[in-house]
GROMACS .gro file of C-alpha atoms in nm:
model
  278
    1MET     CA    1   0.000   0.000   0.000
    2LYS     CA    2   0.180   0.310  -0.128
    3LEU     CA    3   0.088   0.663  -0.020
    4VAL     CA    4   0.089   0.882  -0.331
    5GLU     CA    5  -0.082   1.197  -0.201
    6SER     CA    6  -0.161   1.358   0.135
    7ILE     CA    7  -0.360   1.680   0.174
    8LYS     CA    8  -0.442   1.857   0.500
    9GLU     CA    9  -0.817   1.917   0.512
   10SER     CA   10  -1.076   1.992   0.782
   11GLY     CA   11  -0.819   1.927   1.052
   12GLY     CA   12  -0.738   1.580   0.917
   13PHE     CA   13  -0.568   1.434   0.612
   14LEU     CA   14  -0.706   1.327   0.276
   15ASN     CA   15  -0.469   1.053   0.159
   16ARG     CA   16  -0.455   0.861  -0.167
   17TYR     CA   17  -0.303   0.514  -0.197
   18THR     CA   18  -0.221   0.265  -0.470
   19HIS     CA   19  -0.168  -0.108  -0.430
   20GLU     CA   20  -0.158  -0.427  -0.632
   21SER     CA   21  -0.496  -0.594  -0.599
   22ALA     CA   22  -0.527  -0.971  -0.576
   23SER     CA   23  -0.901  -0.949  -0.651
   24CYS     CA   24  -0.874  -0.727  -0.959
   25ARG     CA   25  -0.524  -0.835  -1.072
   26CYS     CA   26  -0.411  -0.482  -1.140
   27SER     CA   27  -0.303  -0.169  -0.959
   28MET     CA   28  -0.594  -0.009  -0.774
   29THR     CA   29  -0.629   0.342  -0.632
   30PHE     CA   30  -0.835   0.452  -0.334
   31SER     CA   31  -0.860   0.751  -0.102
   32VAL     CA   32  -0.892   0.772   0.276
   33PHE     CA   33  -0.991   1.074   0.479
   34LEU     CA   34  -0.854   1.049   0.833
   35PRO     CA   35  -1.038   1.292   1.062
   36PRO     CA   36  -0.849   1.487   1.329
   37GLN     CA   37  -0.976   1.244   1.595
   38ALA     CA   38  -0.757   0.974   1.439
   39THR     CA   39  -0.450   1.141   1.594
   40ASP     CA   40  -0.578   1.051   1.942
   41GLY     CA   41  -0.752   0.717   1.896
   42ARG     CA   42  -0.947   0.482   1.677
   43VAL     CA   43  -1.225   0.596   1.445
   44PRO     CA   44  -1.505   0.414   1.259
   45ALA     CA   45  -1.514   0.414   0.878
   46LEU     CA   46  -1.777   0.499   0.619
   47TYR     CA   47  -1.714   0.329   0.285
   48TRP     CA   48  -1.834   0.532  -0.013
   49LEU     CA   49  -1.903   0.369  -0.351
   50SER     CA   50  -1.925   0.603  -0.650
   51GLY     CA   51  -2.130   0.572  -0.967
   52LEU     CA   52  -2.083   0.520  -1.340
   53THR     CA   53  -1.783   0.700  -1.498
   54CYS     CA   54  -1.644   0.805  -1.158
   55THR     CA   55  -1.314   0.742  -0.982
   56ASP     CA   56  -1.230   0.800  -0.616
   57ASP     CA   57  -1.172   1.165  -0.707
   58ASN     CA   58  -1.536   1.262  -0.772
   59PHE     CA   59  -1.664   1.214  -0.420
   60ARG     CA   60  -1.362   1.350  -0.238
   61VAL     CA   61  -1.360   1.670  -0.448
   62LYS     CA   62  -1.731   1.739  -0.509
   63ALA     CA   63  -1.934   1.610  -0.213
   64GLY     CA   64  -1.797   1.825   0.070
   65ALA     CA   65  -1.807   1.521   0.295
   66GLN     CA   66  -1.476   1.569   0.475
   67ARG     CA   67  -1.596   1.856   0.693
   68TYR     CA   68  -1.885   1.643   0.822
   69ALA     CA   69  -1.662   1.338   0.869
   70ALA     CA   70  -1.424   1.556   1.073
   71GLU     CA   71  -1.714   1.686   1.282
   72HIS     CA   72  -1.828   1.333   1.368
   73GLY     CA   73  -1.486   1.164   1.386
   74ILE     CA   74  -1.540   0.925   1.095
   75ALA     CA   75  -1.286   0.803   0.839
   76LEU     CA   76  -1.398   0.795   0.475
   77ILE     CA   77  -1.281   0.505   0.256
   78ILE     CA   78  -1.331   0.582  -0.114
   79PRO     CA   79  -1.242   0.309  -0.368
   80ASP     CA   80  -1.236   0.335  -0.745
   81THR     CA   81  -1.536   0.208  -0.943
   82SER     CA   82  -1.354  -0.050  -1.155
   83PRO     CA   83  -1.014  -0.199  -1.235
   84ARG     CA   84  -0.803   0.012  -1.469
   85GLY     CA   85  -0.495  -0.012  -1.686
   86ALA     CA   86  -0.381  -0.084  -2.038
   87ASN     CA   87  -0.435  -0.459  -1.993
   88VAL     CA   88  -0.782  -0.427  -1.837
   89PRO     CA   89  -1.072  -0.483  -2.082
   90ASP     CA   90  -1.276  -0.176  -2.169
   91VAL     CA   91  -1.533  -0.048  -2.417
   92PRO     CA   92  -1.413   0.311  -2.472
   93GLU     CA   93  -1.720   0.414  -2.669
   94ARG     CA   94  -1.950   0.319  -2.379
   95TYR     CA   95  -1.972   0.490  -2.042
   96ASP     CA   96  -2.188   0.214  -1.890
   97LEU     CA   97  -1.963  -0.089  -1.945
   98GLY     CA   98  -1.597  -0.154  -1.873
   99GLN     CA   99  -1.360   0.081  -1.695
  100GLY     CA  100  -1.563   0.315  -1.475
  101ALA     CA  101  -1.856   0.072  -1.468
  102GLY     CA  102  -1.753  -0.225  -1.256
  103PHE     CA  103  -2.105  -0.249  -1.106
  104TYR     CA  104  -1.964  -0.407  -0.786
  105VAL     CA  105  -2.004  -0.765  -0.910
  106ASN     CA  106  -1.766  -1.056  -0.955
  107ALA     CA  107  -1.762  -1.111  -1.331
  108THR     CA  108  -1.774  -1.468  -1.458
  109GLN     CA  109  -1.761  -1.408  -1.835
  110GLU     CA  110  -1.463  -1.338  -2.059
  111PRO     CA  111  -1.296  -1.099  -2.111
  112TRP     CA  112  -1.417  -0.945  -1.783
  113SER     CA  113  -1.366  -1.234  -1.541
  114THR     CA  114  -0.991  -1.183  -1.490
  115HIS     CA  115  -1.013  -0.830  -1.349
  116TYR     CA  116  -1.371  -0.729  -1.274
  117HIS     CA  117  -1.414  -0.856  -0.917
  118LEU     CA  118  -1.528  -0.536  -0.748
  119TYR     CA  119  -1.758  -0.717  -0.507
  120ASP     CA  120  -1.472  -0.915  -0.353
  121TYR     CA  121  -1.253  -0.607  -0.362
  122VAL     CA  122  -1.497  -0.387  -0.171
  123THR     CA  123  -1.621  -0.641   0.083
  124ALA     CA  124  -1.301  -0.835   0.155
  125GLU     CA  125  -0.972  -0.715   0.012
  126LEU     CA  126  -1.002  -0.341   0.071
  127PRO     CA  127  -1.128  -0.357   0.433
  128ALA     CA  128  -0.855  -0.606   0.522
  129LEU     CA  129  -0.591  -0.385   0.363
  130VAL     CA  130  -0.714  -0.067   0.532
  131GLU     CA  131  -0.748  -0.226   0.874
  132GLN     CA  132  -0.405  -0.389   0.851
  133HIS     CA  133  -0.214  -0.078   0.746
  134LEU     CA  134  -0.423   0.188   0.922
  135PRO     CA  135  -0.477   0.040   1.271
  136LEU     CA  136  -0.664   0.352   1.385
  137ILE     CA  137  -0.952   0.219   1.170
  138PRO     CA  138  -1.056  -0.086   1.374
  139GLY     CA  139  -1.331  -0.250   1.168
  140VAL     CA  140  -1.644  -0.057   1.268
  141ARG     CA  141  -1.796   0.010   0.924
  142SER     CA  142  -2.091   0.163   0.746
  143ILE     CA  143  -2.145   0.196   0.372
  144SER     CA  144  -2.305   0.441   0.132
  145GLY     CA  145  -2.294   0.529  -0.235
  146HIS     CA  146  -2.447   0.702  -0.535
  147SER     CA  147  -2.626   0.557  -0.839
  148MET     CA  148  -2.428   0.246  -0.941
  149GLY     CA  149  -2.247   0.289  -0.609
  150GLY     CA  150  -2.578   0.309  -0.426
  151HIS     CA  151  -2.662  -0.027  -0.582
  152GLY     CA  152  -2.322  -0.150  -0.462
  153ALA     CA  153  -2.377  -0.026  -0.107
  154LEU     CA  154  -2.717  -0.194  -0.086
  155ILE     CA  155  -2.602  -0.534  -0.213
  156CYS     CA  156  -2.285  -0.532   0.000
  157ALA     CA  157  -2.492  -0.471   0.313
  158LEU     CA  158  -2.768  -0.718   0.220
  159LYS     CA  159  -2.524  -0.996   0.129
  160ASN     CA  160  -2.309  -0.950   0.442
  161PRO     CA  161  -2.530  -0.924   0.751
  162GLY     CA  162  -2.343  -0.767   1.040
  163MET     CA  163  -2.052  -0.637   0.834
  164TYR     CA  164  -2.187  -0.281   0.825
  165ARG     CA  165  -2.360  -0.092   1.105
  166SER     CA  166  -2.572   0.105   0.857
  167VAL     CA  167  -2.634   0.156   0.486
  168SER     CA  168  -2.755   0.457   0.290
  169ALA     CA  169  -2.765   0.563  -0.073
  170PHE     CA  170  -2.824   0.853  -0.308
  171ALA     CA  171  -3.033   0.774  -0.616
  172PRO     CA  172  -2.934   0.405  -0.619
  173ILE     CA  173  -2.999   0.163  -0.903
  174CYS     CA  174  -3.250  -0.035  -0.699
  175HIS     CA  175  -3.354  -0.310  -0.941
  176PRO     CA  176  -3.074  -0.358  -1.198
  177THR     CA  177  -3.214  -0.680  -1.342
  178GLU     CA  178  -3.506  -0.470  -1.475
  179CYS     CA  179  -3.327  -0.160  -1.609
  180GLY     CA  180  -3.110  -0.096  -1.912
  181TRP     CA  181  -2.789  -0.018  -1.722
  182GLY     CA  182  -2.811  -0.333  -1.513
  183GLN     CA  183  -2.916  -0.560  -1.796
  184GLY     CA  184  -2.633  -0.436  -2.019
  185CYS     CA  185  -2.365  -0.489  -1.758
  186PHE     CA  186  -2.503  -0.807  -1.604
  187SER     CA  187  -2.534  -0.983  -1.939
  188ALA     CA  188  -2.172  -0.892  -2.021
  189TYR     CA  189  -2.022  -0.966  -1.679
  190LEU     CA  190  -2.241  -1.257  -1.565
  191GLY     CA  191  -2.380  -1.418  -1.881
  192ASP     CA  192  -2.736  -1.490  -1.986
  193ASP     CA  193  -2.857  -1.681  -1.678
  194LYS     CA  194  -3.075  -1.419  -1.510
  195SER     CA  195  -3.090  -1.619  -1.187
  196LEU     CA  196  -2.722  -1.525  -1.140
  197TRP     CA  197  -2.806  -1.157  -1.186
  198GLU     CA  198  -3.048  -1.166  -0.894
  199ALA     CA  199  -2.763  -1.221  -0.648
  200TYR     CA  200  -2.655  -0.862  -0.722
  201ASP     CA  201  -2.998  -0.698  -0.720
  202ALA     CA  202  -3.113  -0.535  -0.393
  203THR     CA  203  -3.482  -0.573  -0.475
  204CYS     CA  204  -3.441  -0.942  -0.558
  205LEU     CA  205  -3.229  -1.005  -0.248
  206ILE     CA  206  -3.496  -0.860  -0.021
  207ARG     CA  207  -3.766  -1.062  -0.195
  208VAL     CA  208  -3.583  -1.386  -0.109
  209GLY     CA  209  -3.524  -1.297   0.255
  210ALA     CA  210  -3.213  -1.080   0.282
  211SER     CA  211  -3.256  -0.820   0.553
  212ILE     CA  212  -3.076  -0.535   0.726
  213PRO     CA  213  -3.194  -0.323   1.021
  214GLU     CA  214  -3.271  -0.013   0.815
  215ILE     CA  215  -3.210   0.145   0.472
  216PHE     CA  216  -3.186   0.522   0.423
  217ILE     CA  217  -3.220   0.661   0.067
  218ASP     CA  218  -3.243   1.010  -0.080
  219GLN     CA  219  -3.380   1.039  -0.434
  220GLY     CA  220  -3.428   1.359  -0.634
  221THR     CA  221  -3.761   1.397  -0.811
  222ALA     CA  222  -3.599   1.577  -1.108
  223ASP     CA  223  -3.338   1.304  -1.156
  224GLU     CA  224  -3.324   1.235  -1.530
  225PHE     CA  225  -3.238   0.869  -1.473
  226LEU     CA  226  -3.531   0.824  -1.238
  227LEU     CA  227  -3.756   0.958  -1.511
  228GLU     CA  228  -3.594   0.723  -1.766
  229GLY     CA  229  -3.667   0.417  -1.551
  230GLN     CA  230  -3.307   0.331  -1.465
  231LEU     CA  231  -3.334   0.359  -1.084
  232LEU     CA  232  -3.672   0.201  -0.990
  233PRO     CA  233  -3.689   0.297  -0.619
  234GLU     CA  234  -4.057   0.201  -0.622
  235SER     CA  235  -3.957  -0.164  -0.676
  236LEU     CA  236  -3.729  -0.158  -0.374
  237ALA     CA  237  -3.992   0.017  -0.164
  238ALA     CA  238  -4.252  -0.247  -0.252
  239ALA     CA  239  -4.011  -0.530  -0.168
  240CYS     CA  240  -3.918  -0.370   0.163
  241GLN     CA  241  -4.283  -0.319   0.255
  242GLN     CA  242  -4.366  -0.679   0.171
  243ALA     CA  243  -4.067  -0.814   0.367
  244GLU     CA  244  -4.105  -0.563   0.654
  245VAL     CA  245  -3.753  -0.425   0.602
  246PRO     CA  246  -3.744  -0.068   0.738
  247LEU     CA  247  -3.683   0.181   0.456
  248THR     CA  248  -3.665   0.558   0.473
  249LEU     CA  249  -3.703   0.683   0.115
  250ARG     CA  250  -3.699   1.061   0.092
  251MET     CA  251  -3.812   1.200  -0.243
  252GLN     CA  252  -3.634   1.536  -0.258
  253ALA     CA  253  -3.832   1.778  -0.472
  254GLY     CA  254  -3.648   1.931  -0.767
  255TYR     CA  255  -3.309   1.764  -0.715
  256ASP     CA  256  -3.128   1.588  -1.000
  257HIS     CA  257  -2.868   1.310  -1.018
  258SER     CA  258  -2.560   1.528  -0.973
  259TYR     CA  259  -2.313   1.595  -0.694
  260HIS     CA  260  -2.504   1.916  -0.619
  261PHE     CA  261  -2.773   1.681  -0.485
  262ILE     CA  262  -2.523   1.472  -0.291
  263ALA     CA  263  -2.351   1.778  -0.141
  264THR     CA  264  -2.686   1.908  -0.017
  265PHE     CA  265  -2.767   1.601   0.194
  266ILE     CA  266  -2.433   1.428   0.263
  267GLY     CA  267  -2.408   1.589   0.606
  268GLU     CA  268  -2.735   1.427   0.713
  269HIS     CA  269  -2.619   1.087   0.587
  270ILE     CA  270  -2.288   1.111   0.771
  271ALA     CA  271  -2.464   1.214   1.093
  272TRP     CA  272  -2.698   0.915   1.055
  273HIS     CA  273  -2.406   0.676   1.005
  274ALA     CA  274  -2.218   0.833   1.296
  275GLN     CA  275  -2.507   0.758   1.528
  276ALA     CA  276  -2.516   0.397   1.406
  277MET     CA  277  -2.141   0.355   1.461
  278ALA     CA  278  -2.119   0.542   1.793
   0.00000   0.00000   0.00000
């Protein structure tokens, strides 16, 4: 784990690291914000998963989250959204498949299956690496994300009961087996057997009994991808109601899919996670 950048911010440090990933078989980059409280003791960690086309840079630059993390004494762990490099498969003419669009699954189909193991990376390799090399982060975790990353946060929490104290999301892809983004990526990464897709679909997971104590979601009503039918929060809400999984779904009037939306409400999400990890 190599430190490549360190920036003083909000009384703490925003660090960027690279390492050779066993899961993704390439060099991976991630960022960590260590709040000022980390100089005196251990701090819990909020993992943030970003959306299509993003890297770790989008959230750490645009969301304004560090000031709230410093206020509550929470570390932020911000991975990349896919493997990258000259030898990593990509579809340059598409923003919704390949590099920048790992979809937080373990790919089983060629040419993706060698490198695209973002699910294992986020839930196993990265936490182990962080907690080994940064002992002030002891393993108390929550998870959140946006769009494709909101989908990732939901499935990581649902598939790993007890691993995260809380889960939230901004405009998540709630039912990827039934939307164009999910169908395009899942068919490429996982093949044509749709029963395999359901293992990475939050709505499907809840329908078959997966459960977590509570889900907290903010969704903008002017989100262009909501209007296009890519996000389908109503499917998740129906599944949660049927399964009696507590869901707070706030429809925020007039907000779109951008980081302006995230920056508006990220403080409330961090405060909510801080209470869960206290």
